[in-house]
Amino acid sequence: MNLQRVEMSKQKPEVRRQNFDEVAFGYTPEEAMAEASRCLDCKKPGCVGNCPVEVNIPDFIRCIKAGDFAEGIRIIRQKNCLPAVTGRVCPQEEQCEGGCVFAKRGGQIAIGRLERFLADWEASQGINTGSIKKPRPTGRKVAVIGGGPAGLTVAGDLIQLGHQVTVYEALHKVGGVLVYGIPEFRLPKRIVRREVDYLTSLGVEMVTSYVVGKTRTVDSLLEEYDAIFVGSGAGLPWFMEIPGNNLNGVYSANEYLTRMNLMKGYTFPSVQTPIKQHHRVAVIGGGNVAMDCARTALRLGAEAHIVYRRSRQELPARLEEVENAEEEGVIFDFLTLPLACLGNENSWVTGLSCQKMELGEPDASGRRSPVAIPGSEFVMPVDAIIYAIGNSPNPLIPSTTPGLAIGRKGNIEAEEATGKTSKARVWAGGDVVTGAATVILAMGAGRKAARAIHRYLQTLEEE
Amino acid sequence: MIPVLERTMVAPNIHNLRLQAPDVARSAKPGQFVILQAEEDGERIPLTISDWDAEKGDITVVFMQVGATTGKLALLKAGDSIPTAAGPLGNPMELGNFGTVICVGGCYGIASIYPIARALKEMNNRVICVVEARSSFLFYWQEKLRKTSDEMIFITRDGSLGRRGHINNLGSIIPSIKGGVDRVIINGCNYVMMRGCEETRPLGIKTIVSLNTLMIDGTGMCGVCRVTVNGSNKFACVDGPHFDGHEVNWDELSSRRQAYLREETVTLRTSAPEKER
């Protein structure tokens, strides 16, 4: 039994903190085969059950072992239309890899890296759509609202079942959080482009800059389509209720990352998206989005701080992202609670007033809750503050679609197993249902909804 | 891609841009806006939809050439195309039979007030249009506005047409209107809207403004357009852009609006030789 994971080589921290190129290089074929050969091919694999989209993991690992990469990627693509994405951004340690028999001893098979390897290998061969048989057209039409991970999964699944699929995206590029949110150094845009192109080659129609709810309502689309999937995401950023939020230099993570990623602000002034040259940036929050913001700010030459009210142990971000951030020089200010954003006479941020915390009793989330230490107030001098504390579901569809049941947090109510909403012929999934979560959970919701939509469309054919 | 049907300069530096955007035209209502891009990877800027034809499927925006993106838009000609015209975004202007309504337009606001005046007129309001500019040669769309209003009042800084002065004339115009004024709607630069509100505040007349904020997506996602209204935080894109002007925190709005002034001029200078950039 070999518990030694094959390491994936990365750019050195002192180099990568100066560029926006991808941090990790990925496995070579030899490395992938070595890692795959550690897999015991368990009779009852723990990995598959932990995958929200149920990829047949042991089978594709067996293919890598045998050097049959084409068959390996074909197996993944049966269940996952975005393998190059999920291989990079899935929290594998909590999912597939967490279910590996080696996990307890820290030597779990690097399933994510292997998935990424196959997807990248496929791309290096040129996109091969010949391996997928064109299904018989059913004549049924489905509209997918939102071109993020949930919507793209639905589109990928339904097009392969012979239905006609149109994706409506509000922004000018398809990909949702994959293009506006996750930075280039973690998920290069060309990879998202490749996956989207693949779906287009299967026949999915992509309509960009189309704001369903505004340009056209869901009800109007229902006149033209047999079924609708809503995956419009979590698009309304939260701010803490403290003074000074509207000073210049205070951003939501959405704004900051959208400026940098979708609008390519990091290449300013060669593009027209203006960005500020900040010197010291405080990012409030401790999740993956907070890490993305801090590491982006760092690459643009700022001293980047993560301000988090609990300790390192409670950070919701993936450990790998935390370690990457630490290596690159992001400074973590744990047990620190922001009290106010401070500004100068020109309304520009000059500091973040904070208070030190200590950990008390566990709260409802099971994490020890932070308690303020009296008299510990201090000012952190910064010239930018970024809120990365979450988002509410985007209100555009809920507020313009009569008959759609909406939860207390503004989310669309949908059955967990099928994504079915209270409105006939409308399904929903991803962040607009759950609130901000992960790419793979949105894809899992998309998979379930696609299955339910297909079942519904089949009943139409029988009529 | 969005086809350009027409681009003309209607007054010095002010351009009329007509675009083929059938689905936007079918849904547009007075007071809504579109987000435009002049080119892929360019800025996304919000512009009010100033006219549209649902049957022909076209929309018209009027903009002032000030920055890099409006500079590119100003060079378009019929037959060109732009990558993005997303909308109609924002809430429509609240309409109704209010009685007598003064519609004030300055700069590009002369165009954006037009569909509002037209709709109010159709709803049997008495519509008085007040337009202001530095000088008479900066007016445009006068015939369109005249058709939708019962009366037109001009204000020019140099006195070349109508009253001489600035938007603060509103303070003397309103009391001179027989039968009183029930509502004032102001469209224009933030300064004109703020000054106009200062004139109507002591008169106690409800005044609606259409705020100009920075925006990226225009759908509530980025939050850059946030503004304090009546002490609470609002997003101009999804909660507005129309607000009661007497409740807007104008100082904050103006400083947020100017956040990137210096950076915007960097791209304007990129045609300069390398060493001067």
XYZ file of C-alpha atoms in Angstrom, chain A:
463
model
C 0.000 0.000 0.000
C 1.458 3.322 -1.125
C 0.258 6.367 0.836
C 2.522 8.836 -0.959
C 0.474 11.116 -3.278
C 2.295 12.162 -6.436
C 2.829 15.909 -6.009
C 1.676 18.294 -8.714
C 4.322 20.858 -9.585
C 3.486 24.536 -9.135
C 4.957 27.909 -9.965
C 7.223 29.009 -7.119
C 5.449 31.438 -4.759
C 7.922 34.276 -5.353
C 7.375 33.932 -9.103
C 3.632 33.396 -9.206
C 2.859 36.324 -6.930
C 4.066 38.492 -9.806
C 1.860 37.011 -12.524
C -1.684 35.865 -13.288
C -0.653 32.550 -14.837
C -2.087 29.349 -13.413
C -0.461 28.329 -10.140
C -0.302 24.560 -10.706
C 1.103 22.957 -13.853
C -0.831 19.673 -13.746
C 0.412 16.087 -13.986
C 2.528 14.725 -16.801
C 1.238 11.422 -18.250
C 3.890 9.545 -16.232
C 2.880 11.298 -13.009
C -0.809 10.638 -13.695
C -0.164 6.949 -14.344
C 1.939 6.686 -11.178
C -0.779 8.313 -9.091
C -3.512 6.185 -10.710
C -1.577 3.009 -10.000
C -1.957 3.617 -6.255
C -5.747 3.164 -6.550
C -6.883 -0.117 -4.980
C -10.005 -0.219 -7.214
C -12.175 -0.950 -4.173
C -15.147 -3.277 -4.558
C -17.312 -0.688 -2.805
C -15.725 2.634 -3.834
C -16.267 5.433 -1.313
C -15.329 8.098 -3.852
C -18.267 7.802 -6.289
C -20.979 8.228 -3.670
C -19.342 11.437 -2.534
C -19.382 12.998 -6.005
C -22.380 15.321 -6.552
C -22.428 14.395 -10.246
C -21.627 10.689 -9.700
C -18.599 10.391 -11.971
C -17.502 6.761 -12.339
C -14.162 7.426 -10.669
C -12.623 3.909 -10.378
C -13.276 3.292 -14.083
C -11.495 6.417 -15.285
C -8.604 5.805 -12.906
C -8.279 2.265 -14.293
C -8.061 3.780 -17.798
C -5.262 6.125 -16.716
C -3.391 3.164 -15.206
C -3.679 1.414 -18.556
C -2.659 4.548 -20.451
C -6.019 4.735 -22.263
C -6.622 8.448 -21.690
C -9.233 8.778 -24.456
C -11.455 6.196 -22.779
C -10.801 7.828 -19.397
C -12.071 11.234 -20.473
C -15.026 9.634 -22.240
C -16.060 8.054 -18.935
C -15.822 11.381 -17.106
C -17.746 13.238 -19.796
C -20.672 10.837 -19.433
C -21.378 12.499 -16.089
C -19.455 15.768 -16.025
C -19.515 18.311 -18.835
C -16.885 20.573 -17.175
C -14.032 18.265 -16.103
C -11.234 20.790 -16.656
C -13.099 23.162 -14.337
C -14.078 20.741 -11.587
C -10.616 19.148 -11.649
C -9.352 22.573 -10.585
C -11.970 24.110 -8.301
C -13.909 21.259 -6.668
C -13.402 20.824 -2.917
C -12.238 17.240 -3.573
C -10.966 16.777 -0.031
C -14.558 16.948 1.201
C -16.035 14.951 -1.644
C -14.528 12.163 -3.772
C -11.117 12.193 -2.105
C -12.750 12.359 1.318
C -14.418 9.022 0.575
C -11.169 7.287 -0.446
C -10.080 4.387 1.800
C -6.696 6.089 2.139
C -8.215 9.390 3.307
C -7.948 8.624 7.014
C -4.218 8.147 6.654
C -3.774 11.247 4.506
C -2.812 9.427 1.338
C -6.087 9.647 -0.584
C -5.838 9.244 -4.348
C -5.519 12.673 -5.999
C -8.762 12.246 -7.956
C -9.100 15.944 -8.757
C -5.622 16.124 -10.241
C -6.298 12.998 -12.314
C -9.559 14.439 -13.597
C -7.771 17.652 -14.513
C -5.050 15.626 -16.240
C -7.549 13.837 -18.495
C -9.414 17.042 -19.353
C -6.164 18.836 -20.218
C -4.912 15.825 -22.164
C -8.134 15.872 -24.196
C -7.677 19.567 -24.923
C -4.095 18.956 -26.053
C -5.506 16.494 -28.605
C -8.051 19.013 -29.902
C -11.704 18.783 -28.962
C -13.056 15.443 -30.030
C -16.800 15.423 -30.417
C -16.755 12.377 -32.686
C -16.753 10.124 -29.662
C -20.225 11.287 -28.719
C -23.028 9.928 -30.852
C -25.463 12.606 -32.005
C -28.781 11.640 -30.438
C -32.062 11.590 -32.330
C -33.670 15.047 -32.022
C -36.758 14.990 -29.827
C -38.128 18.282 -31.089
C -38.418 19.535 -27.516
C -36.992 22.937 -26.566
C -35.474 23.933 -23.235
C -34.352 27.422 -22.148
C -31.576 27.619 -19.581
C -31.360 30.927 -17.720
C -27.834 31.673 -16.559
C -24.656 30.363 -18.169
C -22.895 29.353 -14.961
C -21.993 25.864 -13.723
C -25.602 24.793 -13.010
C -26.954 26.007 -16.329
C -24.080 24.608 -18.375
C -24.560 21.190 -16.759
C -28.257 21.194 -17.606
C -27.435 22.269 -21.155
C -24.790 19.559 -21.541
C -27.041 16.805 -20.219
C -30.146 17.732 -22.188
C -28.410 18.326 -25.511
C -26.980 14.819 -25.287
C -30.510 13.479 -24.858
C -31.588 15.076 -28.119
C -33.389 18.144 -26.791
C -32.833 21.597 -28.236
C -31.164 23.878 -25.661
C -30.706 27.658 -25.543
C -28.651 29.248 -22.755
C -29.497 32.872 -21.887
C -26.652 34.711 -20.142
C -26.973 38.253 -18.740
C -23.274 39.112 -19.044
C -21.377 39.316 -22.301
C -19.528 36.047 -21.717
C -20.858 32.602 -20.798
C -19.496 30.885 -17.693
C -21.017 32.735 -14.747
C -18.786 32.689 -11.688
C -16.207 30.731 -13.699
C -15.513 33.835 -15.804
C -16.400 36.768 -13.578
C -15.387 35.365 -10.220
C -12.637 32.762 -10.125
C -9.324 34.388 -11.038
C -7.161 33.511 -14.010
C -4.402 32.060 -11.795
C -6.813 29.478 -10.375
C -8.942 28.809 -13.443
C -7.629 30.192 -16.747
C -10.404 31.663 -18.878
C -9.294 29.668 -21.927
C -10.291 26.504 -20.052
C -13.808 27.778 -19.470
C -13.901 28.901 -23.097
C -12.924 25.384 -24.169
C -15.702 23.759 -22.150
C -18.253 26.255 -23.444
C -17.062 25.718 -27.016
C -17.476 21.997 -26.485
C -21.127 22.504 -25.505
C -21.613 24.764 -28.517
C -20.162 22.052 -30.736
C -22.769 19.661 -29.349
C -25.427 22.105 -30.546
C -26.202 24.242 -27.474
C -27.190 27.767 -28.517
C -25.591 30.484 -26.336
C -27.296 33.902 -26.165
C -25.247 36.489 -24.256
C -26.130 39.945 -22.866
C -29.696 38.716 -22.483
C -31.216 39.542 -19.104
C -34.145 37.216 -18.561
C -36.592 38.970 -16.274
C -35.816 42.234 -18.070
C -35.187 41.650 -21.778
C -37.866 38.994 -21.691
C -39.776 37.356 -18.854
C -39.870 33.696 -17.877
C -43.573 33.629 -18.775
C -42.802 34.869 -22.257
C -40.107 32.212 -22.690
C -42.589 29.536 -21.571
C -44.658 30.308 -24.671
C -41.745 29.231 -26.826
C -40.044 26.524 -24.757
C -41.312 23.261 -23.299
C -39.303 23.654 -20.100
C -37.117 26.220 -18.355
C -34.213 25.815 -15.979
C -33.293 28.823 -13.822
C -29.672 28.921 -12.662
C -29.262 32.658 -12.271
C -26.876 32.460 -9.335
C -26.244 34.380 -6.152
C -25.853 37.862 -7.397
C -26.545 40.407 -4.665
C -23.464 41.111 -2.523
C -23.598 41.508 1.226
C -21.886 44.248 3.198
C -21.469 44.354 6.977
C -23.719 46.828 8.711
C -20.915 49.126 9.778
C -20.222 52.790 8.970
C -18.273 53.849 5.892
C -19.293 51.162 3.399
C -19.866 53.678 0.624
C -16.444 55.290 0.805
C -14.410 55.076 -2.377
C -12.121 52.065 -2.196
C -14.709 49.789 -0.571
C -15.646 46.968 -2.937
C -17.819 43.901 -2.954
C -15.816 40.818 -3.942
C -18.110 40.591 -6.971
C -17.122 44.062 -8.118
C -13.428 43.576 -7.444
C -13.215 40.177 -9.104
C -15.473 41.139 -12.016
C -13.303 44.161 -12.736
C -10.193 41.998 -12.655
C -11.451 38.809 -14.336
C -14.363 39.339 -16.675
C -13.250 42.881 -17.492
C -9.544 41.956 -17.448
C -8.698 44.922 -15.247
C -5.354 43.393 -14.354
C -4.157 44.280 -17.835
C -5.195 47.973 -17.462
C -4.506 50.267 -19.271
C -4.367 47.942 -22.262
C -8.067 47.349 -21.610
C -10.349 50.205 -20.601
C -11.502 48.805 -17.269
C -10.070 51.331 -14.851
C -8.558 49.963 -11.672
C -6.907 51.635 -8.728
C -3.329 50.979 -7.708
C -3.866 50.025 -4.081
C -1.052 49.670 -1.573
C -2.639 47.923 1.367
C -5.847 45.945 0.977
C -8.043 44.390 3.670
C -10.276 41.529 2.525
C -13.093 40.777 4.953
C -14.060 37.092 4.995
C -12.400 33.692 5.105
C -13.811 31.704 2.195
C -12.435 30.831 -1.230
C -13.676 34.140 -2.623
C -11.754 36.029 0.064
C -8.591 34.101 -0.868
C -9.191 34.930 -4.539
C -9.511 38.649 -3.753
C -6.434 38.758 -1.512
C -4.280 36.848 -3.996
C -5.470 39.114 -6.828
C -4.659 42.253 -4.822
C -1.232 40.817 -4.013
C -0.494 40.188 -7.683
C -1.369 43.800 -8.434
C 1.341 44.895 -6.034
C -0.556 45.467 -2.798
C 0.083 44.167 0.687
C -2.946 41.912 1.101
C -4.639 41.125 4.412
C -7.360 38.615 5.192
C -9.441 39.928 8.072
C -11.344 37.052 9.666
C -13.189 37.048 12.948
C -12.390 33.431 13.853
C -9.094 31.506 13.712
C -7.250 29.617 10.959
C -8.985 26.389 11.921
C -12.430 27.788 11.153
C -11.531 29.269 7.752
C -14.204 28.085 5.299
C -11.781 28.241 2.351
C -10.180 25.099 0.941
C -6.946 24.289 2.748
C -5.085 24.249 -0.562
C -6.159 27.826 -1.294
C -5.221 28.954 2.215
C -1.776 27.389 1.849
C -1.303 28.942 -1.585
C -2.257 32.345 -0.172
C 0.111 31.940 2.794
C 3.006 30.900 0.560
C 2.439 33.907 -1.676
C 2.579 36.281 1.283
C -1.042 37.098 2.085
C -1.159 38.270 5.707
C -3.861 36.675 7.849
C -5.383 38.782 10.617
C -7.335 36.187 12.547
C -9.742 36.884 15.413
C -10.320 40.360 14.051
C -13.735 41.963 13.660
C -14.204 45.067 11.474
C -16.037 47.908 13.217
C -15.962 50.711 10.644
C -14.461 51.735 7.323
C -12.577 54.986 7.809
C -12.023 57.633 5.156
C -10.412 60.987 4.454
C -11.936 64.326 3.470
C -12.093 63.155 -0.175
C -14.143 60.121 0.828
C -11.360 57.649 0.093
C -10.667 54.748 2.429
C -7.789 55.293 4.849
C -8.298 52.461 7.302
C -10.353 49.712 8.813
C -11.250 50.084 12.450
C -11.190 46.647 14.098
C -11.541 44.825 17.376
C -9.686 41.687 18.525
C -11.743 38.606 19.321
C -11.290 35.390 21.248
C -13.048 32.079 20.687
C -15.866 31.148 23.034
C -18.448 28.380 23.011
C -19.431 26.559 19.791
C -22.379 28.186 18.021
C -25.164 26.724 15.852
C -22.657 25.990 13.058
C -20.578 23.911 15.477
C -17.693 26.371 15.199
C -16.451 28.203 18.259
C -18.018 31.638 18.198
C -15.871 34.751 18.355
C -16.283 37.033 21.377
C -15.009 40.619 21.434
C -12.114 41.481 23.756
C -12.994 44.781 25.468
C -10.537 47.611 24.869
C -8.797 45.856 21.985
C -9.916 48.281 19.265
C -7.280 49.310 16.739
C -7.037 50.822 13.262
C -5.548 48.940 10.345
C -4.288 51.505 7.823
C -5.482 50.365 4.377
C -6.483 52.087 1.145
C -8.963 49.451 -0.001
C -11.481 47.169 1.682
C -13.104 44.215 -0.064
C -16.174 42.472 1.319
C -16.100 38.729 0.645
C -18.817 37.663 3.061
C -21.379 36.217 0.662
C -24.289 37.041 -1.610
C -28.060 36.767 -1.716
C -29.727 35.100 -4.691
C -30.160 37.466 -7.604
C -33.643 39.048 -7.428
C -34.260 39.589 -11.158
C -36.059 36.300 -11.881
C -37.851 35.936 -8.528
C -39.219 39.486 -8.756
C -40.486 39.194 -12.340
C -41.943 35.676 -12.371
C -45.439 35.355 -10.944
C -46.258 31.951 -9.478
C -42.690 31.160 -8.482
C -42.460 30.430 -4.744
C -39.669 32.421 -3.087
C -38.024 31.564 0.225
C -37.315 33.928 3.077
C -33.809 34.675 1.873
C -34.999 35.589 -1.613
C -34.075 32.182 -2.984
C -36.235 30.254 -5.436
C -37.843 27.289 -3.676
C -37.123 24.030 -5.467
C -37.322 20.337 -4.581
C -33.893 19.065 -3.674
C -34.130 15.796 -5.599
C -35.457 17.272 -8.855
C -35.113 21.061 -8.829
C -38.845 21.354 -9.500
C -40.259 24.762 -8.545
C -43.817 25.744 -7.649
C -44.333 26.922 -11.224
C -45.270 24.435 -13.931
C -42.493 23.628 -16.437
C -39.906 25.617 -14.449
C -36.965 23.998 -12.646
C -34.198 25.746 -10.727
C -30.852 24.925 -9.169
C -27.511 26.245 -7.993
C -26.922 29.367 -5.926
C -30.302 30.938 -6.759
C -31.846 28.061 -4.780
C -29.221 27.359 -2.114
C -27.527 30.734 -1.671
C -23.824 30.979 -2.435
C -22.243 27.512 -2.516
C -19.726 25.657 -4.694
C -19.374 25.061 -8.417
C -19.814 21.315 -8.068
C -22.933 21.566 -5.897
C -24.480 23.803 -8.545
C -23.500 21.209 -11.156
C -25.031 18.458 -9.027
C -28.282 20.410 -8.815
C -28.127 20.915 -12.578
C -27.664 17.188 -13.131
C -30.731 16.321 -11.003
C -32.857 18.983 -12.688
C -31.784 17.836 -16.152
C -32.873 14.319 -15.278
C -36.262 15.567 -14.063
C -36.723 17.814 -17.100
C -35.915 14.892 -19.394
C -38.461 12.695 -17.637
C -41.054 15.431 -18.074
C -40.221 15.927 -21.755
C -40.575 12.171 -22.331
C -44.129 12.259 -20.994
C -44.859 14.905 -23.620
C -43.618 12.632 -26.375
C -45.934 9.870 -25.278
C -48.956 12.104 -25.635
